[in-house]
Amino acid sequence: MAMRDLITGATSCPDPAASSSSSANPLGALANALIGSSSKTNERLKEIPTSIPTDPSSHLYSQPPPSQFLPGSEFDKPFFDPSSQGSQFLNGFRSAAASGGGALEETWDEIQRDGRAAPQLDGGLYDRAAPPPHLHQPTLDGPPQRVLSNFLHSFLDSSRGGVPFHPAPLPMLGLSEGDKQCIRDRSSIMARHLFADKSEEFIDAQVNALLSSLDIDSNVRGKGPMPERFRELEDYWNESQGNLRPGPHPADGWIAEYSQNRANLDNPDSWANSFEQQHGANGWVSEFENSQLSSMDQMQAMNMPNLAAMEQTRMLANTLAQNNDPKFQNSKFLQFVSKMSRGELIIDDNQVKETAPGDWATEYQQQYNPGHSWAGEFLNDKVSHGPDQWVNEFNDQQHGPIDDQWVNEFSKLHVGDWADEFGQQVAEGAFGESSSDNWAHAYDEYLNEQVAAKQQSDSSRGVYVFSDLNPYVGHPNPLKEGQDLFRKGLLSEAVLALEAEVLKNPENAEGWRLLGIAHAENDDDQQAIAAMMRAQEADPTNLEVLLALGVSHTNELEQTAALKYLYGWLRNHPKYGSLAPPELADSLYYADVARLFNEAAEMSPEDADVHIVLGVMYNLSREYDKAIASFQRALKLKPQDYSLWNKLGATQANSVQSADAIMAYQQALDLKPNYVRAWANMGISYANQGMYDESIRYYVRALAMNPKADNAWQYLRISLSCASRNDMLEACDSRNLDLLQKEFPLQ
Amino acid sequence: MASESVTLKSDALMDQMKQHLSTDAGKEIVKKIGLVYQIQIAPKKIGYNEVIYTVDLKKGEVTKGPYEGGKPDATFSFKDEDFVKVALGKMNPQLAFMRGAMKIKGSLSAAQKFTPDIFPKPAKM
């Protein structure tokens, strides 16, 4: 009863009809279908509306006992209780497989078992997900830290001259594995900044000299995903993923099963292969699973194998959404459910037929069982036909009707055209091998997204995301340290020092500004924008800050915001401010602002800055030729400005003059060898010219200097697959820079 | 540009695509894909105020407006943000579809060839 009260929001809006499970009330029926009669479930579900935070990303990670509240886990048991309706879909699969043997069933059972175990893991998983692994190490405190810090300074000093590093002997430091991991990662990033103009061999030699003198094995676990103390969690993670990854997947089980059954028939493998070619070994199945998972991703709390629960949720949401009864529309339960499925489906109301969740699963089962299913049919019919004939037969003979039914059933899930198409394509055998890869990757990527979810959602809102456990916290003068590091070109280290500064002095505009610039040069515009916005808060009229914000927003294609800041630059400029009428700020039109900047440029043609801003303006309107002319003019006045060379290059690249762009980037890199953005831009230019091998090397180089440059990772992935280097995709996905650098050294 | 009521991030990418198709790398794409995509981009919500682009990878053209040479091989609907994510490789198309961030009409095998690598990547200043 409590459950139904909840569903209908009975406390605020009691309705006797709603508390009955009569078929007139679709909600009641659904509720019964969903939860069976389990009273335990009632209690669990009661928690849900209050435990769903209004802003999922800001709460889910910080709640101390997530495993108790994570909404996905509530559904675990009820849906996988074999007696509940929720598992009918699975049963459908089971009985379909039963004619072929038990392997599929076993596979499912295995997954379910892990599904039940999963909630215990969730807390750990997210704990683990939050901090970027490379930095998630405690500060080296106490005397060893002092020793170490001096030691590292001597490394820096000695390396400035480009001479091989000869370390002094050190006392025992008692470093933990985690400490070593941290030092290893940071020193190799640092070295790449320091020696940006040197060869890979030299860099490796330097780093190895440093590491071996610290008694750190430069190869141990490479840049493995996790420090030692998370080993246990990692094992859990692998284990839980193992069940979802290609290996023991239902589709494989299926194929294996058929191979076994057909072992005495002609050429069993060819059938399995052809099946695999059409469907992809794991493609369709894992994608299906993926779709279930994605529907839950708002809650950030999915249990991987919990297919039925997700499916039910979606069905429920759709059914509820069609019901016009305001009582349902206002109910807490509907709000909860629609939250769960928000944005996951395009609901085309006209096409949706009202359907109880169990129905299609049952029908599906019925279609398959009496018909003896294609599996049985195939066994009886088989043998003399080659795989192609089988496909035709599958299509022509028995399965015409069943196929249609199947497609229709899926159409109710609003997959519409896609499902039709899928049915046809499968029948025609239109899937190449590549598609299976794509689908499987979609799933992997989804998992990665989960891990990265927190950082993304925070930074995309312009909130600055600090590194965890920053070694510069407590430094007496982190601003000066940050400025020094920035000047030396150690961008990633400078970021840490400057973060320490702004943690100490949150109102320090200069700290935030330099932090923003370091991020921009490190090719991380989201963080750059977030830092620059804080700088602007602290000092609203700083011209450099306004220009930087204009540039970053232009890079992110956010035209309105970019225009606002560029106009702000003009308005606050001591010389040109008078040109800008304040009332314009309320309704900025590009043409007006561009005209004002042109006036400014005419006023003082020798001011490089005004040409720079004008160049950015023309980028915004995609008048690249004019932008190039402006930047070239500015470069005549400021030939040593590396970021200006990069701006010129980027503009040329965007107007498809990639060859010129590469020359400009080279100028920028000659002036500042550790300019990550320019390295990444080089990669983009090569990729846009179809020179994927070259682009890979540049992306990898950029990433070695800043492993947090997400764009470069994404582009690297595309280049790898375009260069037919799918063998390295895994290294890319696991961000294994050691391997990538070995494979793709920059000559 | 900004004088229009809607400015889309996707406009910039489509512009770049248009130019890109005139390069050698762009011609390779046309040779490889040889299909016509119609892409409908909505500022906020799929189906509302859509801006329609035709990316003709048979002729190597990007034009505004629906395809006039018959039926496109596949039609996609996106929100502005999501199109950018897909074109830049931040979200893969399969995932976008499964999340409802991308709607597809037309041939599935044509849709399968719609991958982030056909779009040139913007460089950053």
Coordinates of N, CA and C in Angstrom, one line a residue, chain A residues 435-527:
Chain A
S435 N 31.2 -1.9 -38.0 CA 30.1 -1.5 -37.1 C 30.2 -2.2 -35.8
S436 N 30.6 -3.4 -35.8 CA 30.6 -4.1 -34.5 C 31.6 -3.4 -33.5
D437 N 32.7 -3.0 -34.1 CA 33.6 -2.3 -33.3 C 33.0 -1.0 -32.7
N438 N 32.3 -0.3 -33.6 CA 31.7 1.0 -33.1 C 30.8 0.7 -31.9
W439 N 30.0 -0.2 -32.1 CA 29.0 -0.5 -31.1 C 29.6 -0.9 -29.8
A440 N 30.6 -1.7 -29.9 CA 31.3 -2.2 -28.7 C 32.0 -1.0 -28.0
H441 N 32.6 -0.1 -28.8 CA 33.3 1.0 -28.3 C 32.3 2.0 -27.6
A442 N 31.1 2.1 -28.2 CA 30.1 3.0 -27.6 C 29.9 2.6 -26.1
Y443 N 29.9 1.3 -25.9 CA 29.7 0.8 -24.5 C 30.9 1.1 -23.6
D444 N 32.1 0.9 -24.2 CA 33.3 1.2 -23.4 C 33.3 2.7 -23.0
E445 N 33.0 3.4 -24.0 CA 33.1 4.9 -23.8 C 32.1 5.3 -22.7
Y446 N 31.0 4.7 -22.8 CA 30.0 5.0 -21.8 C 30.6 4.8 -20.4
L447 N 31.3 3.7 -20.2 CA 31.9 3.4 -18.9 C 32.9 4.4 -18.5
N448 N 33.7 4.8 -19.5 CA 34.6 5.9 -19.2 C 33.9 7.2 -18.8
E449 N 32.9 7.5 -19.5 CA 32.1 8.7 -19.1 C 31.7 8.7 -17.7
Q450 N 31.3 7.5 -17.3 CA 30.8 7.4 -15.9 C 31.9 7.9 -15.0
V451 N 33.1 7.3 -15.3 CA 34.2 7.6 -14.4 C 34.6 9.1 -14.4
A452 N 34.5 9.7 -15.6 CA 34.9 11.1 -15.8 C 33.7 12.0 -15.5
A453 N 32.6 11.5 -15.2 CA 31.4 12.3 -15.1 C 31.5 13.5 -14.2
K454 N 32.1 13.3 -13.1 CA 32.1 14.4 -12.1 C 32.8 15.6 -12.7
Q455 N 34.0 15.3 -13.1 CA 34.9 16.4 -13.6 C 34.2 17.1 -14.7
Q456 N 33.6 16.4 -15.7 CA 33.0 17.0 -16.8 C 31.9 17.9 -16.4
S457 N 31.0 17.3 -15.5 CA 29.8 18.1 -15.2 C 30.2 19.3 -14.5
D458 N 31.2 19.3 -13.7 CA 31.6 20.5 -12.9 C 32.2 21.5 -13.8
S459 N 33.2 21.1 -14.6 CA 33.9 22.1 -15.4 C 33.0 22.6 -16.5
S460 N 32.0 21.8 -17.0 CA 31.2 22.4 -18.1 C 30.3 23.5 -17.5
R461 N 30.2 23.6 -16.3 CA 29.4 24.7 -15.7 C 30.2 25.9 -15.3
G462 N 31.5 25.8 -15.7 CA 32.3 27.0 -15.4 C 32.8 27.0 -14.0
V463 N 32.7 25.8 -13.3 CA 33.2 25.7 -12.0 C 34.6 25.2 -12.0
Y464 N 35.6 25.8 -11.4 CA 36.9 25.4 -11.5 C 37.1 24.1 -10.7
V465 N 37.8 23.1 -11.3 CA 38.0 21.9 -10.6 C 39.5 21.8 -10.2
F466 N 39.7 21.7 -8.9 CA 41.0 21.7 -8.3 C 41.6 20.3 -8.4
S467 N 42.9 20.2 -8.5 CA 43.5 18.9 -8.4 C 43.5 18.5 -7.0
D468 N 43.5 17.2 -6.8 CA 43.5 16.6 -5.4 C 44.9 16.6 -4.9
L469 N 45.0 16.8 -3.6 CA 46.2 16.7 -2.9 C 47.4 17.4 -3.6
N470 N 47.3 18.6 -3.6 CA 48.3 19.5 -4.3 C 49.5 19.7 -3.4
P471 N 50.7 19.3 -3.9 CA 51.9 19.4 -3.1 C 52.3 20.8 -2.8
Y472 N 51.8 21.8 -3.6 CA 52.2 23.2 -3.3 C 51.3 23.8 -2.2
V473 N 50.3 23.1 -1.8 CA 49.5 23.7 -0.7 C 50.5 23.8 0.5
G474 N 50.5 24.9 1.2 CA 51.4 25.1 2.3 C 52.7 25.7 1.9
H475 N 52.9 25.9 0.6 CA 54.1 26.5 0.1 C 54.1 28.0 0.5
P476 N 55.2 28.6 1.0 CA 55.1 30.0 1.5 C 54.7 31.0 0.4
N477 N 55.2 30.8 -0.8 CA 54.8 31.8 -1.8 C 54.4 31.1 -3.1
P478 N 53.3 30.5 -3.2 CA 52.9 29.7 -4.3 C 52.8 30.6 -5.6
L479 N 52.4 31.8 -5.5 CA 52.3 32.7 -6.7 C 53.6 32.8 -7.4
K480 N 54.6 33.1 -6.5 CA 55.9 33.3 -7.2 C 56.4 32.0 -7.8
E481 N 56.2 30.9 -7.0 CA 56.6 29.6 -7.5 C 55.9 29.3 -8.8
G482 N 54.6 29.6 -8.8 CA 53.8 29.4 -10.1 C 54.3 30.2 -11.2
Q483 N 54.6 31.5 -11.0 CA 55.2 32.3 -12.0 C 56.5 31.8 -12.6
D484 N 57.3 31.3 -11.6 CA 58.6 30.8 -12.0 C 58.4 29.6 -12.9
L485 N 57.5 28.7 -12.4 CA 57.3 27.4 -13.1 C 56.7 27.7 -14.5
F486 N 55.8 28.7 -14.6 CA 55.2 29.1 -15.8 C 56.3 29.6 -16.8
R487 N 57.2 30.4 -16.3 CA 58.3 31.0 -17.1 C 59.2 29.9 -17.6
K488 N 59.5 28.9 -16.7 CA 60.3 27.8 -17.1 C 59.6 26.9 -18.1
G489 N 58.3 27.1 -18.2 CA 57.5 26.3 -19.2 C 57.0 25.0 -18.6
L490 N 57.0 24.9 -17.3 CA 56.4 23.7 -16.7 C 54.9 23.9 -16.4
L491 N 54.1 23.8 -17.5 CA 52.7 24.3 -17.3 C 52.0 23.5 -16.3
S492 N 52.1 22.2 -16.4 CA 51.3 21.4 -15.4 C 51.7 21.6 -14.0
E493 N 53.0 21.8 -13.8 CA 53.4 22.1 -12.4 C 53.0 23.5 -12.0
A494 N 53.0 24.5 -13.0 CA 52.6 25.8 -12.7 C 51.1 25.8 -12.3
V495 N 50.3 25.0 -13.0 CA 48.9 24.9 -12.6 C 48.8 24.6 -11.1
L496 N 49.5 23.6 -10.7 CA 49.4 23.2 -9.3 C 49.8 24.3 -8.3
A497 N 50.9 24.9 -8.6 CA 51.3 26.0 -7.7 C 50.3 27.1 -7.7
L498 N 49.8 27.5 -8.9 CA 48.8 28.6 -8.9 C 47.5 28.2 -8.3
E499 N 47.2 26.9 -8.4 CA 46.0 26.5 -7.7 C 46.2 26.7 -6.2
A500 N 47.4 26.3 -5.7 CA 47.7 26.5 -4.3 C 47.5 28.0 -3.9
E501 N 48.0 28.9 -4.8 CA 47.9 30.3 -4.6 C 46.4 30.8 -4.5
V502 N 45.6 30.3 -5.4 CA 44.2 30.8 -5.4 C 43.4 30.2 -4.3
L503 N 43.9 29.0 -3.8 CA 43.2 28.4 -2.6 C 43.5 29.3 -1.4
K504 N 44.7 29.8 -1.4 CA 45.2 30.6 -0.3 C 44.6 32.0 -0.4
N505 N 44.6 32.6 -1.6 CA 44.1 33.9 -1.8 C 43.0 33.9 -2.9
P506 N 41.8 33.6 -2.6 CA 40.8 33.4 -3.6 C 40.5 34.7 -4.4
E507 N 40.9 35.8 -3.8 CA 40.6 37.1 -4.5 C 41.8 37.6 -5.4
N508 N 42.8 36.7 -5.5 CA 44.0 37.2 -6.3 C 43.8 37.0 -7.8
A509 N 43.4 38.2 -8.4 CA 43.1 38.1 -9.8 C 44.3 37.6 -10.6
E510 N 45.5 38.1 -10.3 CA 46.7 37.7 -11.0 C 46.9 36.1 -10.9
G511 N 46.7 35.6 -9.8 CA 46.8 34.1 -9.6 C 45.8 33.4 -10.5
W512 N 44.6 33.8 -10.5 CA 43.6 33.2 -11.4 C 43.9 33.4 -12.8
R513 N 44.3 34.6 -13.2 CA 44.6 34.9 -14.6 C 45.7 34.0 -15.1
L514 N 46.8 34.0 -14.4 CA 47.9 33.1 -14.9 C 47.5 31.7 -14.9
L515 N 46.7 31.3 -13.9 CA 46.2 29.9 -13.9 C 45.4 29.6 -15.2
G516 N 44.6 30.6 -15.6 CA 43.8 30.5 -16.8 C 44.6 30.4 -18.0
I517 N 45.7 31.2 -18.0 CA 46.6 31.2 -19.2 C 47.3 29.9 -19.3
A518 N 47.7 29.4 -18.1 CA 48.4 28.1 -18.1 C 47.5 27.0 -18.6
H519 N 46.3 27.0 -18.2 CA 45.3 26.0 -18.7 C 45.1 26.2 -20.2
A520 N 45.0 27.4 -20.7 CA 44.8 27.6 -22.1 C 46.0 27.1 -22.9
E521 N 47.2 27.4 -22.4 CA 48.4 26.9 -23.1 C 48.5 25.4 -23.0
N522 N 47.9 24.9 -22.0 CA 47.9 23.4 -21.8 C 46.7 22.7 -22.5
D523 N 46.1 23.5 -23.3 CA 45.0 23.0 -24.1 C 43.8 22.5 -23.3
D524 N 43.4 23.2 -22.3 CA 42.2 22.9 -21.5 C 41.3 24.1 -21.4
D525 N 40.5 24.3 -22.4 CA 39.7 25.6 -22.4 C 38.6 25.6 -21.3
Q526 N 38.1 24.5 -20.9 CA 37.0 24.5 -19.9 C 37.6 25.1 -18.6
Q527 N 38.8 24.5 -18.2 CA 39.4 25.0 -17.0 C 39.9 26.4 -17.1

